[in-house]
Amino acid sequence: MSSARPSSSGQPSGSPDQPAEVVVSEELFAPVSPGIELCYQTFGSPDDDPLLLVMGLGGPMTWWDADLCERLARAGFFVVRYDNRDTGRSTKVRARVRRTQLVRAFTTGRARAPYSLDDMARDGLALLDHLGIGAAHVAGVSMGGMIVQTMAVLAPTRVLSMTSIMSTTGRRTVGWQSPSLLPMLVAPRKPGREAYVQSSAAMWKVIGSPGFPSDAETRRRRAEETFDRGFSASGVMRQMLAIVTQPNRTVPLRSLGIPAMVIHGLADKMVHVSGGRATASAVPGTELLLIDGMGHDMPAQLFDTFVEAIRRTADRSADHAG
């Protein structure tokens, strides 16, 4: 368990027995590019170390659990979580992606996509601009890991440290999906809230962490919240197209000179652990944390592990700067 530490504002961040109260903002909105507005929320003091959290495919910012965000704030971070474009309460892009187009792109890696991971990375950088933050620590999950890697490549001076969780480099020979998931991924989905909740809960039961299982009620509640925040099936398709047409970042990642952490579950069926290993191998000096029993989710039982890893990586940036 991570120990309590003073925040950079000099105020005690609490203890496991008496955790300090964390200031949590309302859900706010930031224009980040013409026609794109992001919904975001902050935890903690702006005087602390800025930490931008980026979520994965189809995931609203609430998939960064509020309890985890508060723990990160108590560890000395000013936490910013947000809905990616086409997710939650952020702008939904008007562009149609056909399933046949997605399948062709998955096979060839080529297609004309409505937007790219570069565009999504620039969204995150523009959100930092909106908040007046010149450089930040970044952490991303799955597609969010791809986005923070892209942020570091595009604007290395603006990324203080990087934590890439259950993600991959964009190289097509690593980080593959388990063939057992294919029937669920290509199955036609009925419209409506209940159909989404049932299919989402079923998927999380399969790809979640076998060593840290969630209960059915938790999976259902999460799916309901995701749908109610503004789920967009067409938005997921657009994000998927951005993922399958992403470039291989292996070579540019080798040029990074920032502290990096890669966290990956050994039981991940959605992004094979080879993706995490390839990321760690590409970025010089990366710490690789492989977790037995962890799948493609962020179990509450591992929150302390995540906080300690992100904090440890951020602290290395201070040593690096010195």
PDB file of C-alpha atoms in Angstrom:
ATOM      1  CA  MET A   1       0.000   0.000   0.000  1.00  0.00           C
ATOM      2  CA  SER A   2       1.304   3.445  -0.877  1.00  0.00           C
ATOM      3  CA  SER A   3       2.143   5.613   2.082  1.00  0.00           C
ATOM      4  CA  ALA A   4       0.666   9.058   2.668  1.00  0.00           C
ATOM      5  CA  ARG A   5       2.810  11.918   1.435  1.00  0.00           C
ATOM      6  CA  PRO A   6       2.517  15.704   1.611  1.00  0.00           C
ATOM      7  CA  SER A   7       1.154  17.291  -1.539  1.00  0.00           C
ATOM      8  CA  SER A   8       3.289  19.869  -3.293  1.00  0.00           C
ATOM      9  CA  SER A   9       1.050  22.544  -1.754  1.00  0.00           C
ATOM     10  CA  GLY A  10       2.479  21.520   1.597  1.00  0.00           C
ATOM     11  CA  GLN A  11      -0.813  20.217   2.974  1.00  0.00           C
ATOM     12  CA  PRO A  12      -0.961  16.703   4.428  1.00  0.00           C
ATOM     13  CA  SER A  13      -2.561  14.273   2.036  1.00  0.00           C
ATOM     14  CA  GLY A  14      -4.065  12.170   4.801  1.00  0.00           C
ATOM     15  CA  SER A  15      -3.588   8.613   5.963  1.00  0.00           C
ATOM     16  CA  PRO A  16      -5.292   5.299   5.214  1.00  0.00           C
ATOM     17  CA  ASP A  17      -7.270   5.678   8.460  1.00  0.00           C
ATOM     18  CA  GLN A  18      -8.220   9.326   7.998  1.00  0.00           C
ATOM     19  CA  PRO A  19      -7.957  10.209   4.321  1.00  0.00           C
ATOM     20  CA  ALA A  20      -7.929  13.897   3.553  1.00  0.00           C
ATOM     21  CA  GLU A  21     -10.913  15.338   1.734  1.00  0.00           C
ATOM     22  CA  VAL A  22     -10.228  15.770  -1.965  1.00  0.00           C
ATOM     23  CA  VAL A  23     -11.657  18.732  -3.855  1.00  0.00           C
ATOM     24  CA  VAL A  24     -13.610  17.442  -6.866  1.00  0.00           C
ATOM     25  CA  SER A  25     -14.814  19.795  -9.585  1.00  0.00           C
ATOM     26  CA  GLU A  26     -18.114  19.692 -11.394  1.00  0.00           C
ATOM     27  CA  GLU A  27     -18.084  18.231 -14.883  1.00  0.00           C
ATOM     28  CA  LEU A  28     -16.744  21.039 -17.047  1.00  0.00           C
ATOM     29  CA  PHE A  29     -16.302  21.607 -20.779  1.00  0.00           C
ATOM     30  CA  ALA A  30     -13.330  22.725 -22.854  1.00  0.00           C
ATOM     31  CA  PRO A  31     -13.255  23.631 -26.556  1.00  0.00           C
ATOM     32  CA  VAL A  32     -10.149  21.895 -27.908  1.00  0.00           C
ATOM     33  CA  SER A  33     -10.469  22.310 -31.668  1.00  0.00           C
ATOM     34  CA  PRO A  34     -13.070  23.573 -34.139  1.00  0.00           C
ATOM     35  CA  GLY A  35     -16.240  21.595 -33.504  1.00  0.00           C
ATOM     36  CA  ILE A  36     -14.775  19.492 -30.668  1.00  0.00           C
ATOM     37  CA  GLU A  37     -15.564  20.072 -26.990  1.00  0.00           C
ATOM     38  CA  LEU A  38     -14.371  17.771 -24.226  1.00  0.00           C
ATOM     39  CA  CYS A  39     -16.090  17.104 -20.926  1.00  0.00           C
ATOM     40  CA  TYR A  40     -13.612  16.893 -18.052  1.00  0.00           C
ATOM     41  CA  GLN A  41     -13.359  16.816 -14.271  1.00  0.00           C
ATOM     42  CA  THR A  42     -10.546  17.511 -11.817  1.00  0.00           C
ATOM     43  CA  PHE A  43      -9.550  16.037  -8.458  1.00  0.00           C
ATOM     44  CA  GLY A  44      -7.233  17.709  -5.953  1.00  0.00           C
ATOM     45  CA  SER A  45      -5.258  20.939  -5.879  1.00  0.00           C
ATOM     46  CA  PRO A  46      -3.997  22.749  -9.014  1.00  0.00           C
ATOM     47  CA  ASP A  47      -0.800  23.357  -7.020  1.00  0.00           C
ATOM     48  CA  ASP A  48       0.013  19.634  -7.133  1.00  0.00           C
ATOM     49  CA  ASP A  49       1.628  17.657  -9.955  1.00  0.00           C
ATOM     50  CA  PRO A  50      -0.684  17.649 -13.017  1.00  0.00           C
ATOM     51  CA  LEU A  51      -1.785  14.171 -14.113  1.00  0.00           C
ATOM     52  CA  LEU A  52      -3.890  13.651 -17.239  1.00  0.00           C
ATOM     53  CA  LEU A  53      -5.839  10.372 -17.362  1.00  0.00           C
ATOM     54  CA  VAL A  54      -6.898   9.036 -20.772  1.00  0.00           C
ATOM     55  CA  MET A  55      -9.414   6.213 -21.129  1.00  0.00           C
ATOM     56  CA  GLY A  56      -9.774   3.516 -23.763  1.00  0.00           C
ATOM     57  CA  LEU A  57     -12.183   2.508 -26.515  1.00  0.00           C
ATOM     58  CA  GLY A  58     -15.741   3.650 -25.861  1.00  0.00           C
ATOM     59  CA  GLY A  59     -14.917   4.381 -22.243  1.00  0.00           C
ATOM     60  CA  PRO A  60     -16.108   7.560 -20.550  1.00  0.00           C
ATOM     61  CA  MET A  61     -13.937   9.296 -17.993  1.00  0.00           C
ATOM     62  CA  THR A  62     -15.909   7.586 -15.226  1.00  0.00           C
ATOM     63  CA  TRP A  63     -14.093   4.357 -16.088  1.00  0.00           C
ATOM     64  CA  TRP A  64     -11.285   6.051 -14.181  1.00  0.00           C
ATOM     65  CA  ASP A  65     -12.984   5.207 -10.901  1.00  0.00           C
ATOM     66  CA  ALA A  66     -13.564   8.221  -8.636  1.00  0.00           C
ATOM     67  CA  ASP A  67     -11.968   6.349  -5.729  1.00  0.00           C
ATOM     68  CA  LEU A  68      -8.815   5.777  -7.787  1.00  0.00           C
ATOM     69  CA  CYS A  69      -8.772   9.448  -8.818  1.00  0.00           C
ATOM     70  CA  GLU A  70      -9.062  10.535  -5.191  1.00  0.00           C
ATOM     71  CA  ARG A  71      -6.234   8.202  -4.177  1.00  0.00           C
ATOM     72  CA  LEU A  72      -4.082   9.712  -6.903  1.00  0.00           C
ATOM     73  CA  ALA A  73      -4.956  13.194  -5.645  1.00  0.00           C
ATOM     74  CA  ARG A  74      -3.925  12.187  -2.115  1.00  0.00           C
ATOM     75  CA  ALA A  75      -0.634  10.954  -3.581  1.00  0.00           C
ATOM     76  CA  GLY A  76       0.140  14.519  -4.657  1.00  0.00           C
ATOM     77  CA  PHE A  77      -1.476  14.809  -8.098  1.00  0.00           C
ATOM     78  CA  PHE A  78      -3.863  17.327  -9.612  1.00  0.00           C
ATOM     79  CA  VAL A  79      -5.895  14.755 -11.512  1.00  0.00           C
ATOM     80  CA  VAL A  80      -7.707  15.529 -14.760  1.00  0.00           C
ATOM     81  CA  ARG A  81      -9.948  12.900 -16.315  1.00  0.00           C
ATOM     82  CA  TYR A  82     -11.999  13.474 -19.466  1.00  0.00           C
ATOM     83  CA  ASP A  83     -14.322  11.961 -22.033  1.00  0.00           C
ATOM     84  CA  ASN A  84     -12.544  11.423 -25.348  1.00  0.00           C
ATOM     85  CA  ARG A  85     -14.289  12.734 -28.435  1.00  0.00           C
ATOM     86  CA  ASP A  86     -17.178  10.413 -29.398  1.00  0.00           C
ATOM     87  CA  THR A  87     -17.481   9.324 -25.753  1.00  0.00           C
ATOM     88  CA  GLY A  88     -19.634  10.323 -22.804  1.00  0.00           C
ATOM     89  CA  ARG A  89     -20.579  13.986 -22.763  1.00  0.00           C
ATOM     90  CA  SER A  90     -17.914  15.126 -25.215  1.00  0.00           C
ATOM     91  CA  THR A  91     -18.646  16.004 -28.843  1.00  0.00           C
ATOM     92  CA  LYS A  92     -19.894  13.224 -31.098  1.00  0.00           C
ATOM     93  CA  VAL A  93     -18.351  13.462 -34.553  1.00  0.00           C
ATOM     94  CA  ARG A  94     -20.653  13.319 -37.563  1.00  0.00           C
ATOM     95  CA  ALA A  95     -19.082  10.721 -39.831  1.00  0.00           C
ATOM     96  CA  ARG A  96     -20.257   7.262 -40.760  1.00  0.00           C
ATOM     97  CA  VAL A  97     -18.051   4.192 -40.573  1.00  0.00           C
ATOM     98  CA  ARG A  98     -19.344   0.995 -42.176  1.00  0.00           C
ATOM     99  CA  ARG A  99     -18.560  -2.369 -40.652  1.00  0.00           C
ATOM    100  CA  THR A 100     -17.099  -3.581 -43.962  1.00  0.00           C
ATOM    101  CA  GLN A 101     -14.782  -0.562 -43.934  1.00  0.00           C
ATOM    102  CA  LEU A 102     -13.631  -1.470 -40.430  1.00  0.00           C
ATOM    103  CA  VAL A 103     -13.025  -5.111 -41.351  1.00  0.00           C
ATOM    104  CA  ARG A 104     -10.984  -4.066 -44.389  1.00  0.00           C
ATOM    105  CA  ALA A 105      -8.949  -1.669 -42.265  1.00  0.00           C
ATOM    106  CA  PHE A 106      -8.380  -4.370 -39.658  1.00  0.00           C
ATOM    107  CA  THR A 107      -7.021  -6.638 -42.375  1.00  0.00           C
ATOM    108  CA  THR A 108      -4.846  -4.109 -44.187  1.00  0.00           C
ATOM    109  CA  GLY A 109      -4.228  -1.359 -41.623  1.00  0.00           C
ATOM    110  CA  ARG A 110      -5.337   1.194 -44.212  1.00  0.00           C
ATOM    111  CA  ALA A 111      -8.525   3.228 -44.512  1.00  0.00           C
ATOM    112  CA  ARG A 112      -9.718   6.800 -44.646  1.00  0.00           C
ATOM    113  CA  ALA A 113     -10.661   7.427 -41.024  1.00  0.00           C
ATOM    114  CA  PRO A 114     -12.714  10.403 -39.759  1.00  0.00           C
ATOM    115  CA  TYR A 115      -9.876  11.147 -37.337  1.00  0.00           C
ATOM    116  CA  SER A 116      -6.659   9.596 -36.076  1.00  0.00           C
ATOM    117  CA  LEU A 117      -4.988   8.858 -32.768  1.00  0.00           C
ATOM    118  CA  ASP A 118      -2.867  11.942 -33.499  1.00  0.00           C
ATOM    119  CA  ASP A 119      -6.067  13.999 -33.457  1.00  0.00           C
ATOM    120  CA  MET A 120      -7.120  12.420 -30.162  1.00  0.00           C
ATOM    121  CA  ALA A 121      -3.677  13.089 -28.695  1.00  0.00           C
ATOM    122  CA  ARG A 122      -3.951  16.719 -29.746  1.00  0.00           C
ATOM    123  CA  ASP A 123      -7.320  16.838 -27.950  1.00  0.00           C
ATOM    124  CA  GLY A 124      -5.543  15.946 -24.719  1.00  0.00           C
ATOM    125  CA  LEU A 125      -2.806  18.504 -25.291  1.00  0.00           C
ATOM    126  CA  ALA A 126      -5.427  21.180 -26.046  1.00  0.00           C
ATOM    127  CA  LEU A 127      -7.219  20.312 -22.805  1.00  0.00           C
ATOM    128  CA  LEU A 128      -3.959  20.986 -20.965  1.00  0.00           C
ATOM    129  CA  ASP A 129      -3.757  24.316 -22.813  1.00  0.00           C
ATOM    130  CA  HIS A 130      -7.287  25.132 -21.667  1.00  0.00           C
ATOM    131  CA  LEU A 131      -6.243  24.449 -18.081  1.00  0.00           C
ATOM    132  CA  GLY A 132      -3.063  26.501 -18.401  1.00  0.00           C
ATOM    133  CA  ILE A 133      -0.857  23.423 -17.886  1.00  0.00           C
ATOM    134  CA  GLY A 134       2.375  23.522 -19.854  1.00  0.00           C
ATOM    135  CA  ALA A 135       3.461  19.943 -19.150  1.00  0.00           C
ATOM    136  CA  ALA A 136       1.862  17.037 -17.298  1.00  0.00           C
ATOM    137  CA  HIS A 137       2.282  13.450 -16.269  1.00  0.00           C
ATOM    138  CA  VAL A 138       0.052  11.254 -18.438  1.00  0.00           C
ATOM    139  CA  ALA A 139      -1.487   7.838 -17.926  1.00  0.00           C
ATOM    140  CA  GLY A 140      -3.618   5.950 -20.409  1.00  0.00           C
ATOM    141  CA  VAL A 141      -5.503   2.665 -20.550  1.00  0.00           C
ATOM    142  CA  SER A 142      -5.712   0.526 -23.715  1.00  0.00           C
ATOM    143  CA  MET A 143      -6.562   3.014 -26.511  1.00  0.00           C
ATOM    144  CA  GLY A 144      -5.746   5.677 -23.929  1.00  0.00           C
ATOM    145  CA  GLY A 145      -2.264   4.170 -23.651  1.00  0.00           C
ATOM    146  CA  MET A 146      -1.892   4.538 -27.408  1.00  0.00           C
ATOM    147  CA  ILE A 147      -3.022   8.155 -27.091  1.00  0.00           C
ATOM    148  CA  VAL A 148      -0.546   9.069 -24.333  1.00  0.00           C
ATOM    149  CA  GLN A 149       2.250   7.376 -26.274  1.00  0.00           C
ATOM    150  CA  THR A 150       1.251   9.527 -29.242  1.00  0.00           C
ATOM    151  CA  MET A 151       1.189  12.645 -27.054  1.00  0.00           C
ATOM    152  CA  ALA A 152       4.738  11.903 -25.930  1.00  0.00           C
ATOM    153  CA  VAL A 153       5.884  11.422 -29.531  1.00  0.00           C
ATOM    154  CA  LEU A 154       4.144  14.557 -30.824  1.00  0.00           C
ATOM    155  CA  ALA A 155       5.038  16.844 -27.912  1.00  0.00           C
ATOM    156  CA  PRO A 156       7.787  15.286 -25.763  1.00  0.00           C
ATOM    157  CA  THR A 157       8.462  18.502 -23.852  1.00  0.00           C
ATOM    158  CA  ARG A 158       4.865  18.542 -22.614  1.00  0.00           C
ATOM    159  CA  VAL A 159       4.927  15.025 -21.129  1.00  0.00           C
ATOM    160  CA  LEU A 160       6.741  14.784 -17.799  1.00  0.00           C
ATOM    161  CA  SER A 161       6.255  11.039 -17.413  1.00  0.00           C
ATOM    162  CA  MET A 162       4.145   8.389 -19.104  1.00  0.00           C
ATOM    163  CA  THR A 163       2.282   5.382 -17.745  1.00  0.00           C
ATOM    164  CA  SER A 164       0.905   3.071 -20.439  1.00  0.00           C
ATOM    165  CA  ILE A 165      -1.558   0.492 -19.105  1.00  0.00           C
ATOM    166  CA  MET A 166      -2.692  -2.661 -21.004  1.00  0.00           C
ATOM    167  CA  SER A 167      -1.763  -1.043 -24.317  1.00  0.00           C
ATOM    168  CA  THR A 168       0.548  -1.526 -27.275  1.00  0.00           C
ATOM    169  CA  THR A 169       2.828   0.245 -29.758  1.00  0.00           C
ATOM    170  CA  GLY A 170       0.701  -0.007 -32.889  1.00  0.00           C
ATOM    171  CA  ARG A 171       2.898  -2.760 -34.279  1.00  0.00           C
ATOM    172  CA  ARG A 172       0.501  -5.269 -35.793  1.00  0.00           C
ATOM    173  CA  THR A 173       2.414  -8.358 -34.650  1.00  0.00           C
ATOM    174  CA  VAL A 174       2.034  -7.580 -30.924  1.00  0.00           C
ATOM    175  CA  GLY A 175      -0.854  -6.806 -28.591  1.00  0.00           C
ATOM    176  CA  TRP A 176      -3.343  -8.944 -30.484  1.00  0.00           C
ATOM    177  CA  GLN A 177      -6.808  -9.934 -29.330  1.00  0.00           C
ATOM    178  CA  SER A 178      -7.619 -13.471 -28.253  1.00  0.00           C
ATOM    179  CA  PRO A 179      -9.430 -15.351 -31.052  1.00  0.00           C
ATOM    180  CA  SER A 180     -11.988 -16.412 -28.440  1.00  0.00           C
ATOM    181  CA  LEU A 181     -13.292 -12.827 -28.393  1.00  0.00           C
ATOM    182  CA  LEU A 182     -14.068 -12.687 -32.106  1.00  0.00           C
ATOM    183  CA  PRO A 183     -17.660 -13.999 -31.900  1.00  0.00           C
ATOM    184  CA  MET A 184     -18.550 -11.375 -29.301  1.00  0.00           C
ATOM    185  CA  LEU A 185     -16.801  -8.569 -31.170  1.00  0.00           C
ATOM    186  CA  VAL A 186     -18.490  -9.181 -34.533  1.00  0.00           C
ATOM    187  CA  ALA A 187     -21.929 -10.213 -33.274  1.00  0.00           C
ATOM    188  CA  PRO A 188     -24.727  -7.827 -34.317  1.00  0.00           C
ATOM    189  CA  ARG A 189     -25.891  -5.657 -31.433  1.00  0.00           C
ATOM    190  CA  LYS A 190     -29.478  -4.691 -30.831  1.00  0.00           C
ATOM    191  CA  PRO A 191     -30.206  -1.023 -30.183  1.00  0.00           C
ATOM    192  CA  GLY A 192     -31.343   0.331 -26.831  1.00  0.00           C
ATOM    193  CA  ARG A 193     -30.168   0.640 -23.280  1.00  0.00           C
ATOM    194  CA  GLU A 194     -30.933  -2.858 -22.027  1.00  0.00           C
ATOM    195  CA  ALA A 195     -29.315  -4.538 -25.021  1.00  0.00           C
ATOM    196  CA  TYR A 196     -26.164  -2.468 -24.495  1.00  0.00           C
ATOM    197  CA  VAL A 197     -26.101  -3.190 -20.765  1.00  0.00           C
ATOM    198  CA  GLN A 198     -26.414  -6.931 -21.303  1.00  0.00           C
ATOM    199  CA  SER A 199     -23.772  -7.132 -24.045  1.00  0.00           C
ATOM    200  CA  SER A 200     -21.350  -4.857 -22.201  1.00  0.00           C
ATOM    201  CA  ALA A 201     -21.686  -6.744 -18.916  1.00  0.00           C
ATOM    202  CA  ALA A 202     -21.149 -10.035 -20.763  1.00  0.00           C
ATOM    203  CA  MET A 203     -18.010  -8.698 -22.455  1.00  0.00           C
ATOM    204  CA  TRP A 204     -16.505  -7.420 -19.191  1.00  0.00           C
ATOM    205  CA  LYS A 205     -17.146 -10.795 -17.590  1.00  0.00           C
ATOM    206  CA  VAL A 206     -14.991 -12.365 -20.304  1.00  0.00           C
ATOM    207  CA  ILE A 207     -12.167  -9.800 -20.559  1.00  0.00           C
ATOM    208  CA  GLY A 208     -12.034  -8.800 -16.881  1.00  0.00           C
ATOM    209  CA  SER A 209      -9.401  -9.952 -14.417  1.00  0.00           C
ATOM    210  CA  PRO A 210      -9.788 -13.628 -13.447  1.00  0.00           C
ATOM    211  CA  GLY A 211      -7.569 -13.048 -10.428  1.00  0.00           C
ATOM    212  CA  PHE A 212      -9.649 -10.067  -9.268  1.00  0.00           C
ATOM    213  CA  PRO A 213     -13.194 -10.825 -10.451  1.00  0.00           C
ATOM    214  CA  SER A 214     -15.979  -8.253 -10.341  1.00  0.00           C
ATOM    215  CA  ASP A 215     -19.542  -9.132  -9.429  1.00  0.00           C
ATOM    216  CA  ALA A 216     -22.469  -9.073 -11.831  1.00  0.00           C
ATOM    217  CA  GLU A 217     -24.091  -6.057 -10.171  1.00  0.00           C
ATOM    218  CA  THR A 218     -20.916  -3.985 -10.524  1.00  0.00           C
ATOM    219  CA  ARG A 219     -20.607  -4.871 -14.214  1.00  0.00           C
ATOM    220  CA  ARG A 220     -24.248  -4.013 -14.830  1.00  0.00           C
ATOM    221  CA  ARG A 221     -24.067  -0.704 -12.934  1.00  0.00           C
ATOM    222  CA  ARG A 222     -20.995   0.321 -14.890  1.00  0.00           C
ATOM    223  CA  ALA A 223     -22.692  -0.488 -18.199  1.00  0.00           C
ATOM    224  CA  GLU A 224     -25.796   1.477 -17.217  1.00  0.00           C
ATOM    225  CA  GLU A 225     -23.711   4.508 -16.271  1.00  0.00           C
ATOM    226  CA  THR A 226     -21.747   4.288 -19.523  1.00  0.00           C
ATOM    227  CA  PHE A 227     -24.899   4.209 -21.635  1.00  0.00           C
ATOM    228  CA  ASP A 228     -26.552   7.006 -19.679  1.00  0.00           C
ATOM    229  CA  ARG A 229     -23.525   9.315 -20.052  1.00  0.00           C
ATOM    230  CA  GLY A 230     -24.000   9.272 -23.804  1.00  0.00           C
ATOM    231  CA  PHE A 231     -22.891   6.008 -25.384  1.00  0.00           C
ATOM    232  CA  SER A 232     -22.450   6.194 -29.146  1.00  0.00           C
ATOM    233  CA  ALA A 233     -22.168   2.950 -31.112  1.00  0.00           C
ATOM    234  CA  SER A 234     -21.068   4.898 -34.198  1.00  0.00           C
ATOM    235  CA  GLY A 235     -18.505   6.712 -32.031  1.00  0.00           C
ATOM    236  CA  VAL A 236     -17.000   3.385 -30.986  1.00  0.00           C
ATOM    237  CA  MET A 237     -16.704   2.452 -34.670  1.00  0.00           C
ATOM    238  CA  ARG A 238     -14.879   5.715 -35.407  1.00  0.00           C
ATOM    239  CA  GLN A 239     -12.503   5.141 -32.494  1.00  0.00           C
ATOM    240  CA  MET A 240     -11.906   1.556 -33.629  1.00  0.00           C
ATOM    241  CA  LEU A 241     -11.003   2.813 -37.099  1.00  0.00           C
ATOM    242  CA  ALA A 242      -8.506   5.227 -35.542  1.00  0.00           C
ATOM    243  CA  ILE A 243      -6.987   2.295 -33.625  1.00  0.00           C
ATOM    244  CA  VAL A 244      -6.663  -0.137 -36.537  1.00  0.00           C
ATOM    245  CA  THR A 245      -5.123   2.544 -38.795  1.00  0.00           C
ATOM    246  CA  GLN A 246      -2.610   3.766 -36.216  1.00  0.00           C
ATOM    247  CA  PRO A 247       1.067   3.764 -37.184  1.00  0.00           C
ATOM    248  CA  ASN A 248       3.731   1.611 -35.593  1.00  0.00           C
ATOM    249  CA  ARG A 249       5.254   3.922 -32.952  1.00  0.00           C
ATOM    250  CA  THR A 250       8.208   1.671 -32.089  1.00  0.00           C
ATOM    251  CA  VAL A 251      10.878   3.832 -33.719  1.00  0.00           C
ATOM    252  CA  PRO A 252       9.683   7.250 -32.446  1.00  0.00           C
ATOM    253  CA  LEU A 253       9.142   5.789 -28.969  1.00  0.00           C
ATOM    254  CA  ARG A 254      12.837   4.907 -28.861  1.00  0.00           C
ATOM    255  CA  SER A 255      13.690   8.612 -28.987  1.00  0.00           C
ATOM    256  CA  LEU A 256      11.749   9.477 -25.828  1.00  0.00           C
ATOM    257  CA  GLY A 257      13.775  10.671 -22.872  1.00  0.00           C
ATOM    258  CA  ILE A 258      11.051  10.660 -20.233  1.00  0.00           C
ATOM    259  CA  PRO A 259      10.420   8.262 -17.337  1.00  0.00           C
ATOM    260  CA  ALA A 260       7.912   5.620 -18.401  1.00  0.00           C
ATOM    261  CA  MET A 261       5.963   2.829 -16.772  1.00  0.00           C
ATOM    262  CA  VAL A 262       4.182  -0.017 -18.541  1.00  0.00           C
ATOM    263  CA  ILE A 263       1.538  -1.990 -16.639  1.00  0.00           C
ATOM    264  CA  HIS A 264      -0.024  -5.054 -18.201  1.00  0.00           C
ATOM    265  CA  GLY A 265      -2.034  -8.028 -17.020  1.00  0.00           C
ATOM    266  CA  LEU A 266      -0.786 -11.498 -17.800  1.00  0.00           C
ATOM    267  CA  ALA A 267      -4.409 -12.598 -18.314  1.00  0.00           C
ATOM    268  CA  ASP A 268      -5.346  -9.825 -20.789  1.00  0.00           C
ATOM    269  CA  LYS A 269      -7.465 -11.245 -23.632  1.00  0.00           C
ATOM    270  CA  MET A 270      -8.170  -7.916 -25.338  1.00  0.00           C
ATOM    271  CA  VAL A 271      -4.563  -6.695 -25.730  1.00  0.00           C
ATOM    272  CA  HIS A 272      -2.029  -9.499 -25.424  1.00  0.00           C
ATOM    273  CA  VAL A 273       0.799  -8.855 -22.983  1.00  0.00           C
ATOM    274  CA  SER A 274       3.210  -8.792 -25.931  1.00  0.00           C
ATOM    275  CA  GLY A 275       1.914  -5.259 -26.544  1.00  0.00           C
ATOM    276  CA  GLY A 276       3.033  -4.157 -23.101  1.00  0.00           C
ATOM    277  CA  ARG A 277       6.376  -5.875 -23.438  1.00  0.00           C
ATOM    278  CA  ALA A 278       6.940  -4.232 -26.829  1.00  0.00           C
ATOM    279  CA  THR A 279       6.121  -0.801 -25.387  1.00  0.00           C
ATOM    280  CA  ALA A 280       8.522  -1.283 -22.500  1.00  0.00           C
ATOM    281  CA  SER A 281      11.219  -2.486 -24.875  1.00  0.00           C
ATOM    282  CA  ALA A 282      10.748   0.528 -27.161  1.00  0.00           C
ATOM    283  CA  VAL A 283      10.939   3.330 -24.572  1.00  0.00           C
ATOM    284  CA  PRO A 284      14.399   3.584 -22.994  1.00  0.00           C
ATOM    285  CA  GLY A 285      14.512   2.999 -19.255  1.00  0.00           C
ATOM    286  CA  THR A 286      10.887   1.894 -18.928  1.00  0.00           C
ATOM    287  CA  GLU A 287       9.795   0.015 -15.826  1.00  0.00           C
ATOM    288  CA  LEU A 288       7.633  -2.978 -16.780  1.00  0.00           C
ATOM    289  CA  LEU A 289       5.057  -4.179 -14.251  1.00  0.00           C
ATOM    290  CA  LEU A 290       3.329  -7.433 -15.202  1.00  0.00           C
ATOM    291  CA  ILE A 291       0.456  -8.492 -12.946  1.00  0.00           C
ATOM    292  CA  ASP A 292      -0.631 -12.094 -12.610  1.00  0.00           C
ATOM    293  CA  GLY A 293      -4.407 -12.521 -12.756  1.00  0.00           C
ATOM    294  CA  MET A 294      -5.065  -9.063 -14.239  1.00  0.00           C
ATOM    295  CA  GLY A 295      -7.122  -8.924 -17.416  1.00  0.00           C
ATOM    296  CA  HIS A 296      -8.314  -5.940 -19.421  1.00  0.00           C
ATOM    297  CA  ASP A 297      -9.764  -3.906 -16.594  1.00  0.00           C
ATOM    298  CA  MET A 298      -8.639  -1.980 -13.521  1.00  0.00           C
ATOM    299  CA  PRO A 299      -9.786  -3.931 -10.451  1.00  0.00           C
ATOM    300  CA  ALA A 300     -10.289  -2.017  -7.222  1.00  0.00           C
ATOM    301  CA  GLN A 301      -7.982  -4.513  -5.511  1.00  0.00           C
ATOM    302  CA  LEU A 302      -5.116  -3.074  -7.579  1.00  0.00           C
ATOM    303  CA  PHE A 303      -5.805   0.636  -7.038  1.00  0.00           C
ATOM    304  CA  ASP A 304      -2.928   0.996  -4.567  1.00  0.00           C
ATOM    305  CA  THR A 305      -0.628  -0.749  -7.045  1.00  0.00           C
ATOM    306  CA  PHE A 306      -1.620   1.675  -9.810  1.00  0.00           C
ATOM    307  CA  VAL A 307      -1.193   4.715  -7.563  1.00  0.00           C
ATOM    308  CA  GLU A 308       2.235   3.611  -6.373  1.00  0.00           C
ATOM    309  CA  ALA A 309       3.392   2.880  -9.933  1.00  0.00           C
ATOM    310  CA  ILE A 310       2.210   6.219 -11.345  1.00  0.00           C
ATOM    311  CA  ARG A 311       3.661   8.137  -8.373  1.00  0.00           C
ATOM    312  CA  ARG A 312       6.979   6.309  -8.603  1.00  0.00           C
ATOM    313  CA  THR A 313       7.226   7.111 -12.317  1.00  0.00           C
ATOM    314  CA  ALA A 314       6.357  10.778 -11.741  1.00  0.00           C
ATOM    315  CA  ASP A 315       9.009  10.997  -9.027  1.00  0.00           C
ATOM    316  CA  ARG A 316      11.578   9.706 -11.492  1.00  0.00           C
ATOM    317  CA  SER A 317      10.820  12.732 -13.669  1.00  0.00           C
ATOM    318  CA  ALA A 318      12.032  15.028 -10.883  1.00  0.00           C
ATOM    319  CA  ASP A 319      15.247  12.998 -10.670  1.00  0.00           C
ATOM    320  CA  HIS A 320      15.517  13.109 -14.462  1.00  0.00           C
ATOM    321  CA  ALA A 321      15.136  16.898 -14.526  1.00  0.00           C
ATOM    322  CA  GLY A 322      17.750  17.248 -11.814  1.00  0.00           C
TER     323      GLY A 322
END
